[in-house]
């Protein structure tokens, strides 16, 4: 019985862990760099001038490496910026095309409504003319009757 309680408490503790699943996934999939050749390469020289020379060389090599890493980083950031800019321009172009299409459809719908309105007005005029003609004929017939 105590073992089952312990396993249950461990399971619950794991399920309520404060680490996010993204962080856990990142920790599992992270690829570490190869060990740097500078690490552990320092052998203590006998005289201080030689030590200064070796230290200066190490510093110079380290500065070169840092400079290269910074160049790579700047290059990667520039590529990311260009990619983001390209995506933003593509998005704006898509919005512009959609707006133009919407305006075109709206204009076509307005033309169709205008044509329908003109047809309806023409039919109304024809009906009025026909009714006036009928009234006039009816009036003439009544006058001829008297």
Short mmCIF file of N, CA and C in Angstrom, two decimals:
data_model
loop_
_atom_site.label_atom_id
_atom_site.label_comp_id
_atom_site.label_asym_id
_atom_site.label_seq_id
_atom_site.Cartn_x
_atom_site.Cartn_y
_atom_site.Cartn_z
N UNK A 1 0.82 -1.20 0.00
CA UNK A 1 0.00 0.00 0.00
C UNK A 1 0.86 1.26 0.00
N UNK A 2 1.92 1.36 0.82
CA UNK A 2 2.73 2.57 0.80
C UNK A 2 3.41 2.78 -0.55
N UNK A 3 3.82 1.70 -1.26
CA UNK A 3 4.44 1.85 -2.57
C UNK A 3 3.49 2.46 -3.59
N UNK A 4 2.24 2.02 -3.59
CA UNK A 4 1.28 2.56 -4.55
C UNK A 4 1.02 4.04 -4.27
N UNK A 5 1.01 4.41 -2.99
CA UNK A 5 0.82 5.83 -2.63
C UNK A 5 1.99 6.66 -3.13
N UNK A 6 3.21 6.11 -2.97
CA UNK A 6 4.41 6.82 -3.41
C UNK A 6 4.40 7.01 -4.93
N UNK A 7 4.07 5.97 -5.68
CA UNK A 7 4.06 6.09 -7.14
C UNK A 7 2.96 7.06 -7.59
N UNK A 8 1.82 7.03 -6.90
CA UNK A 8 0.74 7.95 -7.24
C UNK A 8 1.17 9.39 -6.97
N UNK A 9 1.82 9.62 -5.85
CA UNK A 9 2.26 10.99 -5.52
C UNK A 9 3.33 11.47 -6.51
N UNK A 10 4.24 10.56 -6.93
CA UNK A 10 5.24 10.94 -7.93
C UNK A 10 4.59 11.30 -9.25
N UNK A 11 3.60 10.51 -9.66
CA UNK A 11 2.89 10.77 -10.91
C UNK A 11 2.18 12.11 -10.86
N UNK A 12 1.51 12.37 -9.75
CA UNK A 12 0.82 13.66 -9.61
C UNK A 12 1.80 14.81 -9.59
N UNK A 13 2.92 14.62 -8.92
CA UNK A 13 3.94 15.68 -8.86
C UNK A 13 4.47 15.96 -10.25
N UNK A 14 4.70 14.93 -11.04
CA UNK A 14 5.20 15.12 -12.41
C UNK A 14 4.14 15.82 -13.26
N UNK A 15 2.88 15.46 -13.10
CA UNK A 15 1.85 16.05 -13.94
C UNK A 15 1.61 17.52 -13.60
N UNK A 16 1.91 17.91 -12.37
CA UNK A 16 1.75 19.31 -11.99
C UNK A 16 3.08 20.05 -11.99
N UNK A 17 4.00 19.57 -12.77
CA UNK A 17 5.32 20.18 -12.84
C UNK A 17 5.21 21.59 -13.39
N UNK A 18 6.12 22.46 -12.94
CA UNK A 18 6.07 23.86 -13.38
C UNK A 18 6.73 24.07 -14.73
N UNK A 19 7.51 23.11 -15.21
CA UNK A 19 8.15 23.26 -16.52
C UNK A 19 7.12 23.07 -17.62
N UNK A 20 7.23 23.89 -18.64
CA UNK A 20 6.30 23.78 -19.75
C UNK A 20 6.72 22.65 -20.68
N UNK A 21 5.79 22.18 -21.46
CA UNK A 21 6.10 21.08 -22.37
C UNK A 21 7.08 21.55 -23.45
N UNK A 22 6.98 22.83 -23.84
CA UNK A 22 7.93 23.37 -24.83
C UNK A 22 9.35 23.31 -24.28
N UNK A 23 9.49 23.68 -23.02
CA UNK A 23 10.82 23.66 -22.41
C UNK A 23 11.34 22.23 -22.31
N UNK A 24 10.47 21.31 -21.93
CA UNK A 24 10.87 19.90 -21.85
C UNK A 24 11.28 19.39 -23.22
N UNK A 25 10.50 19.72 -24.24
CA UNK A 25 10.82 19.28 -25.60
C UNK A 25 12.16 19.87 -26.03
N UNK A 26 12.36 21.14 -25.72
CA UNK A 26 13.61 21.81 -26.10
C UNK A 26 14.81 21.14 -25.42
N UNK A 27 14.64 20.81 -24.15
CA UNK A 27 15.74 20.17 -23.44
C UNK A 27 16.06 18.80 -24.03
N UNK A 28 15.05 18.09 -24.50
CA UNK A 28 15.28 16.76 -25.06
C UNK A 28 15.91 16.83 -26.45
N UNK A 29 15.54 17.86 -27.21
CA UNK A 29 16.00 17.92 -28.60
C UNK A 29 17.18 18.85 -28.81
N UNK A 30 17.66 19.52 -27.77
CA UNK A 30 18.76 20.47 -27.91
C UNK A 30 20.04 19.77 -28.34
N UNK A 31 20.73 20.38 -29.33
CA UNK A 31 22.00 19.81 -29.79
C UNK A 31 23.11 20.73 -29.31
N UNK A 32 24.01 20.17 -28.58
CA UNK A 32 25.11 20.95 -28.03
C UNK A 32 26.25 21.05 -29.04
N UNK A 33 26.99 22.14 -28.96
CA UNK A 33 28.15 22.32 -29.82
C UNK A 33 29.27 21.38 -29.39
N UNK A 34 30.19 21.13 -30.32
CA UNK A 34 31.36 20.33 -29.97
C UNK A 34 32.20 21.11 -28.97
N UNK A 35 32.94 20.40 -28.12
CA UNK A 35 33.76 21.11 -27.13
C UNK A 35 34.78 22.00 -27.84
N UNK A 36 34.99 23.17 -27.28
CA UNK A 36 35.93 24.13 -27.84
C UNK A 36 37.36 23.66 -27.57
N UNK A 37 38.21 23.84 -28.57
CA UNK A 37 39.60 23.39 -28.42
C UNK A 37 40.36 24.22 -27.38
N UNK A 38 39.85 25.42 -27.10
CA UNK A 38 40.52 26.28 -26.13
C UNK A 38 40.33 25.78 -24.69
N UNK A 39 39.20 25.14 -24.48
CA UNK A 39 38.92 24.69 -23.12
C UNK A 39 39.90 23.59 -22.72
N UNK A 40 40.55 23.77 -21.62
CA UNK A 40 41.50 22.78 -21.11
C UNK A 40 42.81 22.76 -21.86
N UNK A 41 43.06 23.75 -22.72
CA UNK A 41 44.29 23.74 -23.50
C UNK A 41 45.43 24.49 -22.80
N UNK A 42 45.15 25.14 -21.72
CA UNK A 42 46.17 25.97 -21.04
C UNK A 42 47.12 25.08 -20.25
N UNK A 43 48.36 25.11 -20.65
CA UNK A 43 49.41 24.43 -19.89
C UNK A 43 50.27 25.52 -19.28
N UNK A 44 50.45 25.48 -17.99
CA UNK A 44 51.18 26.54 -17.31
C UNK A 44 52.64 26.56 -17.73
N UNK A 45 53.07 27.67 -18.36
CA UNK A 45 54.48 27.77 -18.76
C UNK A 45 55.37 28.11 -17.57
N UNK A 46 56.68 27.95 -17.77
CA UNK A 46 57.63 28.20 -16.68
C UNK A 46 57.90 29.69 -16.47
N UNK A 47 58.00 30.45 -17.55
CA UNK A 47 58.31 31.86 -17.31
C UNK A 47 57.10 32.74 -17.65
N UNK A 48 56.96 33.89 -16.95
CA UNK A 48 55.78 34.75 -17.10
C UNK A 48 55.66 35.39 -18.49
N UNK A 49 56.77 35.68 -19.16
CA UNK A 49 56.68 36.29 -20.48
C UNK A 49 56.06 35.32 -21.49
N UNK A 50 56.45 34.07 -21.36
CA UNK A 50 55.87 33.06 -22.24
C UNK A 50 54.37 32.91 -21.94
N UNK A 51 54.01 32.98 -20.70
CA UNK A 51 52.61 32.91 -20.30
C UNK A 51 51.84 34.08 -20.90
N UNK A 52 52.41 35.28 -20.87
CA UNK A 52 51.76 36.46 -21.45
C UNK A 52 51.56 36.29 -22.94
N UNK A 53 52.58 35.75 -23.64
CA UNK A 53 52.47 35.53 -25.08
C UNK A 53 51.35 34.54 -25.38
N UNK A 54 51.34 33.42 -24.64
CA UNK A 54 50.30 32.40 -24.87
C UNK A 54 48.91 32.97 -24.59
N UNK A 55 48.81 33.75 -23.53
CA UNK A 55 47.53 34.35 -23.16
C UNK A 55 47.08 35.35 -24.23
N UNK A 56 48.03 36.13 -24.76
CA UNK A 56 47.70 37.07 -25.83
C UNK A 56 47.22 36.32 -27.07
N UNK A 57 47.89 35.21 -27.40
CA UNK A 57 47.46 34.41 -28.55
C UNK A 57 46.05 33.84 -28.34
N UNK A 58 45.83 33.33 -27.13
CA UNK A 58 44.50 32.79 -26.82
C UNK A 58 43.43 33.88 -26.92
N UNK A 59 43.74 35.06 -26.39
CA UNK A 59 42.79 36.17 -26.46
C UNK A 59 42.53 36.57 -27.91
N UNK A 60 43.61 36.61 -28.72
CA UNK A 60 43.44 36.98 -30.12
C UNK A 60 42.58 35.94 -30.85
N UNK A 61 42.86 34.67 -30.62
CA UNK A 61 42.06 33.61 -31.25
C UNK A 61 40.60 33.69 -30.81
N UNK A 62 40.42 33.94 -29.52
CA UNK A 62 39.05 34.06 -29.00
C UNK A 62 38.36 35.26 -29.63
N UNK A 63 39.04 36.39 -29.76
CA UNK A 63 38.45 37.57 -30.38
C UNK A 63 38.07 37.29 -31.83
N UNK A 64 38.92 36.54 -32.55
CA UNK A 64 38.60 36.17 -33.93
C UNK A 64 37.34 35.30 -33.98
N UNK A 65 37.27 34.33 -33.08
CA UNK A 65 36.10 33.46 -33.05
C UNK A 65 34.83 34.25 -32.74
N UNK A 66 34.93 35.15 -31.77
CA UNK A 66 33.77 35.97 -31.41
C UNK A 66 33.36 36.84 -32.60
N UNK A 67 34.35 37.40 -33.29
CA UNK A 67 34.07 38.23 -34.46
C UNK A 67 33.34 37.42 -35.53
N UNK A 68 33.82 36.20 -35.77
CA UNK A 68 33.16 35.34 -36.76
C UNK A 68 31.74 34.98 -36.34
N UNK A 69 31.56 34.66 -35.06
CA UNK A 69 30.22 34.32 -34.57
C UNK A 69 29.29 35.52 -34.73
N UNK A 70 29.79 36.71 -34.42
CA UNK A 70 28.97 37.91 -34.57
C UNK A 70 28.61 38.15 -36.03
N UNK A 71 29.58 37.93 -36.95
CA UNK A 71 29.29 38.08 -38.38
C UNK A 71 28.19 37.12 -38.81
N UNK A 72 28.32 35.86 -38.37
CA UNK A 72 27.30 34.86 -38.71
C UNK A 72 25.94 35.27 -38.16
N UNK A 73 25.94 35.74 -36.92
CA UNK A 73 24.69 36.16 -36.28
C UNK A 73 24.06 37.32 -37.05
N UNK A 74 24.89 38.30 -37.40
CA UNK A 74 24.38 39.45 -38.15
C UNK A 74 23.82 38.99 -39.49
N UNK A 75 24.54 38.08 -40.14
CA UNK A 75 24.08 37.56 -41.43
C UNK A 75 22.74 36.83 -41.27
N UNK A 76 22.62 35.99 -40.23
CA UNK A 76 21.38 35.26 -39.99
C UNK A 76 20.23 36.22 -39.68
N UNK A 77 20.51 37.24 -38.88
CA UNK A 77 19.47 38.23 -38.55
C UNK A 77 19.03 38.99 -39.80
N UNK A 78 19.98 39.29 -40.67
CA UNK A 78 19.64 39.98 -41.92
C UNK A 78 18.77 39.09 -42.80
N UNK A 79 19.12 37.79 -42.88
CA UNK A 79 18.29 36.87 -43.65
C UNK A 79 16.89 36.76 -43.07
N UNK A 80 16.80 36.69 -41.73
CA UNK A 80 15.48 36.64 -41.09
C UNK A 80 14.69 37.92 -41.36
N UNK A 81 15.39 39.06 -41.31
CA UNK A 81 14.71 40.35 -41.55
C UNK A 81 14.19 40.40 -42.99
N UNK A 82 15.02 39.95 -43.94
CA UNK A 82 14.59 39.94 -45.34
C UNK A 82 13.41 39.00 -45.56
N UNK A 83 13.48 37.84 -44.93
CA UNK A 83 12.38 36.87 -45.04
C UNK A 83 11.09 37.46 -44.46
N UNK A 84 11.21 38.10 -43.31
CA UNK A 84 10.05 38.72 -42.68
C UNK A 84 9.50 39.83 -43.58
N UNK A 85 10.39 40.62 -44.15
CA UNK A 85 9.99 41.70 -45.05
C UNK A 85 9.29 41.13 -46.28
N UNK A 86 9.84 40.03 -46.83
CA UNK A 86 9.22 39.40 -48.00
C UNK A 86 7.82 38.89 -47.67
N UNK A 87 7.68 38.26 -46.50
CA UNK A 87 6.37 37.75 -46.09
C UNK A 87 5.38 38.89 -45.90
N UNK A 88 5.85 39.98 -45.30
CA UNK A 88 4.98 41.14 -45.07
C UNK A 88 4.53 41.75 -46.40
N UNK A 89 5.45 41.85 -47.36
CA UNK A 89 5.10 42.38 -48.67
C UNK A 89 4.11 41.46 -49.38
N UNK A 90 4.32 40.15 -49.26
CA UNK A 90 3.39 39.19 -49.87
C UNK A 90 2.01 39.31 -49.23
N UNK A 91 1.98 39.49 -47.91
CA UNK A 91 0.70 39.64 -47.21
C UNK A 91 -0.01 40.91 -47.68
N UNK A 92 0.75 42.03 -47.77
CA UNK A 92 0.16 43.29 -48.22
C UNK A 92 -0.34 43.17 -49.66
N UNK A 93 0.42 42.48 -50.50
CA UNK A 93 0.00 42.29 -51.89
C UNK A 93 -1.29 41.48 -51.96
N UNK A 94 -1.38 40.44 -51.14
CA UNK A 94 -2.59 39.61 -51.10
C UNK A 94 -3.78 40.44 -50.63
N UNK A 95 -3.57 41.29 -49.65
CA UNK A 95 -4.65 42.16 -49.16
C UNK A 95 -5.07 43.13 -50.26
N UNK A 96 -4.06 43.70 -50.97
CA UNK A 96 -4.36 44.65 -52.03
C UNK A 96 -5.17 43.98 -53.14
N UNK A 97 -4.76 42.77 -53.54
CA UNK A 97 -5.48 42.04 -54.59
C UNK A 97 -6.91 41.74 -54.13
N UNK A 98 -7.05 41.32 -52.88
CA UNK A 98 -8.39 41.01 -52.36
C UNK A 98 -9.27 42.26 -52.34
N UNK A 99 -8.69 43.40 -51.96
CA UNK A 99 -9.45 44.66 -51.95
C UNK A 99 -9.86 45.06 -53.36
N UNK A 100 -8.93 44.92 -54.31
CA UNK A 100 -9.27 45.25 -55.69
C UNK A 100 -10.39 44.36 -56.21
N UNK A 101 -10.31 43.07 -55.90
CA UNK A 101 -11.35 42.14 -56.33
C UNK A 101 -12.69 42.50 -55.69
N UNK A 102 -12.67 42.84 -54.40
CA UNK A 102 -13.90 43.22 -53.71
C UNK A 102 -14.49 44.49 -54.33
N UNK A 103 -13.63 45.47 -54.63
CA UNK A 103 -14.12 46.71 -55.26
C UNK A 103 -14.68 46.43 -56.65
N UNK A 104 -14.01 45.55 -57.40
CA UNK A 104 -14.49 45.22 -58.74
C UNK A 104 -15.86 44.56 -58.67
N UNK A 105 -16.02 43.61 -57.74
CA UNK A 105 -17.31 42.94 -57.58
C UNK A 105 -18.39 43.92 -57.14
N UNK A 106 -18.01 44.84 -56.27
CA UNK A 106 -18.96 45.84 -55.79
C UNK A 106 -19.39 46.75 -56.94
N UNK A 107 -18.44 47.15 -57.78
CA UNK A 107 -18.76 48.00 -58.93
C UNK A 107 -19.66 47.26 -59.92
N UNK A 108 -19.37 45.98 -60.15
CA UNK A 108 -20.22 45.19 -61.04
C UNK A 108 -21.63 45.07 -60.49
N UNK A 109 -21.74 44.84 -59.19
CA UNK A 109 -23.06 44.74 -58.56
C UNK A 109 -23.81 46.07 -58.69
N UNK A 110 -23.10 47.19 -58.53
CA UNK A 110 -23.73 48.49 -58.68
C UNK A 110 -24.21 48.69 -60.12
N UNK A 111 -23.42 48.26 -61.11
CA UNK A 111 -23.83 48.37 -62.51
C UNK A 111 -25.09 47.54 -62.77
N UNK A 112 -25.09 46.32 -62.23
CA UNK A 112 -26.26 45.45 -62.41
C UNK A 112 -27.50 46.09 -61.78
N UNK A 113 -27.35 46.64 -60.58
CA UNK A 113 -28.49 47.29 -59.92
C UNK A 113 -28.96 48.49 -60.73
N UNK A 114 -28.00 49.27 -61.28
CA UNK A 114 -28.37 50.43 -62.09
C UNK A 114 -29.13 49.99 -63.34
N UNK A 115 -28.67 48.93 -63.99
CA UNK A 115 -29.37 48.43 -65.17
C UNK A 115 -30.77 47.94 -64.81
N UNK A 116 -30.88 47.21 -63.69
CA UNK A 116 -32.20 46.74 -63.25
C UNK A 116 -33.13 47.92 -62.95
N UNK A 117 -32.57 48.95 -62.32
CA UNK A 117 -33.36 50.14 -62.00
C UNK A 117 -33.84 50.82 -63.29
N UNK A 118 -32.93 50.91 -64.29
CA UNK A 118 -33.31 51.53 -65.57
C UNK A 118 -34.39 50.72 -66.26
N UNK A 119 -34.27 49.39 -66.23
CA UNK A 119 -35.29 48.53 -66.85
C UNK A 119 -36.62 48.72 -66.13
N UNK A 120 -36.59 48.76 -64.81
CA UNK A 120 -37.82 48.94 -64.04
C UNK A 120 -38.45 50.30 -64.34
N UNK A 121 -37.63 51.35 -64.43
CA UNK A 121 -38.16 52.68 -64.75
C UNK A 121 -38.77 52.71 -66.15
N UNK A 122 -38.11 52.04 -67.08
CA UNK A 122 -38.63 52.00 -68.46
C UNK A 122 -39.96 51.25 -68.50
N UNK A 123 -40.02 50.12 -67.76
CA UNK A 123 -41.29 49.38 -67.69
C UNK A 123 -42.38 50.24 -67.07
N UNK A 124 -42.00 51.00 -66.02
CA UNK A 124 -42.96 51.88 -65.35
C UNK A 124 -43.46 52.94 -66.33
N UNK A 125 -42.54 53.54 -67.10
CA UNK A 125 -42.94 54.56 -68.09
C UNK A 125 -43.89 53.97 -69.13
N UNK A 126 -43.52 52.76 -69.60
CA UNK A 126 -44.37 52.11 -70.61
C UNK A 126 -45.76 51.83 -70.04
N UNK A 127 -45.81 51.39 -68.78
CA UNK A 127 -47.10 51.12 -68.14
C UNK A 127 -47.90 52.40 -68.01
N UNK A 128 -47.24 53.49 -67.58
CA UNK A 128 -47.94 54.78 -67.47
C UNK A 128 -48.47 55.24 -68.83
N UNK A 129 -47.62 55.14 -69.85
CA UNK A 129 -48.06 55.54 -71.19
C UNK A 129 -49.24 54.70 -71.65
N UNK A 130 -49.18 53.40 -71.37
CA UNK A 130 -50.27 52.51 -71.77
C UNK A 130 -51.56 52.87 -71.03
N UNK A 131 -51.42 53.12 -69.71
CA UNK A 131 -52.60 53.49 -68.92
C UNK A 131 -53.17 54.83 -69.39
N UNK A 132 -52.31 55.79 -69.68
CA UNK A 132 -52.77 57.10 -70.18
C UNK A 132 -53.49 56.93 -71.52
N UNK A 133 -52.90 56.09 -72.37
CA UNK A 133 -53.54 55.85 -73.67
C UNK A 133 -54.90 55.21 -73.48
N UNK A 134 -54.99 54.24 -72.56
CA UNK A 134 -56.28 53.58 -72.28
C UNK A 134 -57.28 54.58 -71.72
N UNK A 135 -56.84 55.45 -70.82
CA UNK A 135 -57.74 56.45 -70.24
C UNK A 135 -58.22 57.42 -71.32
N UNK A 136 -57.28 57.82 -72.16
CA UNK A 136 -57.64 58.74 -73.23
C UNK A 136 -58.64 58.08 -74.18
N UNK A 137 -58.42 56.83 -74.51
CA UNK A 137 -59.34 56.09 -75.37
C UNK A 137 -60.69 55.94 -74.71
N UNK A 138 -60.64 55.61 -73.41
CA UNK A 138 -61.87 55.47 -72.65
C UNK A 138 -62.62 56.79 -72.60
N UNK A 139 -61.92 57.87 -72.41
CA UNK A 139 -62.54 59.21 -72.34
C UNK A 139 -63.14 59.59 -73.68
N UNK A 140 -62.42 59.29 -74.77
CA UNK A 140 -62.92 59.58 -76.11
C UNK A 140 -64.18 58.78 -76.40
N UNK A 141 -64.17 57.51 -75.96
CA UNK A 141 -65.36 56.68 -76.18
C UNK A 141 -66.55 57.23 -75.43
N UNK A 142 -66.30 57.73 -74.20
CA UNK A 142 -67.38 58.30 -73.41
C UNK A 142 -67.89 59.58 -74.05
N UNK A 143 -67.00 60.39 -74.61
CA UNK A 143 -67.42 61.62 -75.28
C UNK A 143 -68.19 61.33 -76.56
N UNK A 144 -67.77 60.31 -77.27
CA UNK A 144 -68.47 59.93 -78.50
C UNK A 144 -69.86 59.38 -78.18
N UNK A 145 -69.99 58.78 -77.01
CA UNK A 145 -71.26 58.19 -76.59
C UNK A 145 -72.31 59.28 -76.33
N UNK A 146 -71.85 60.39 -75.79
CA UNK A 146 -72.78 61.46 -75.45
C UNK A 146 -72.99 62.26 -76.66
#
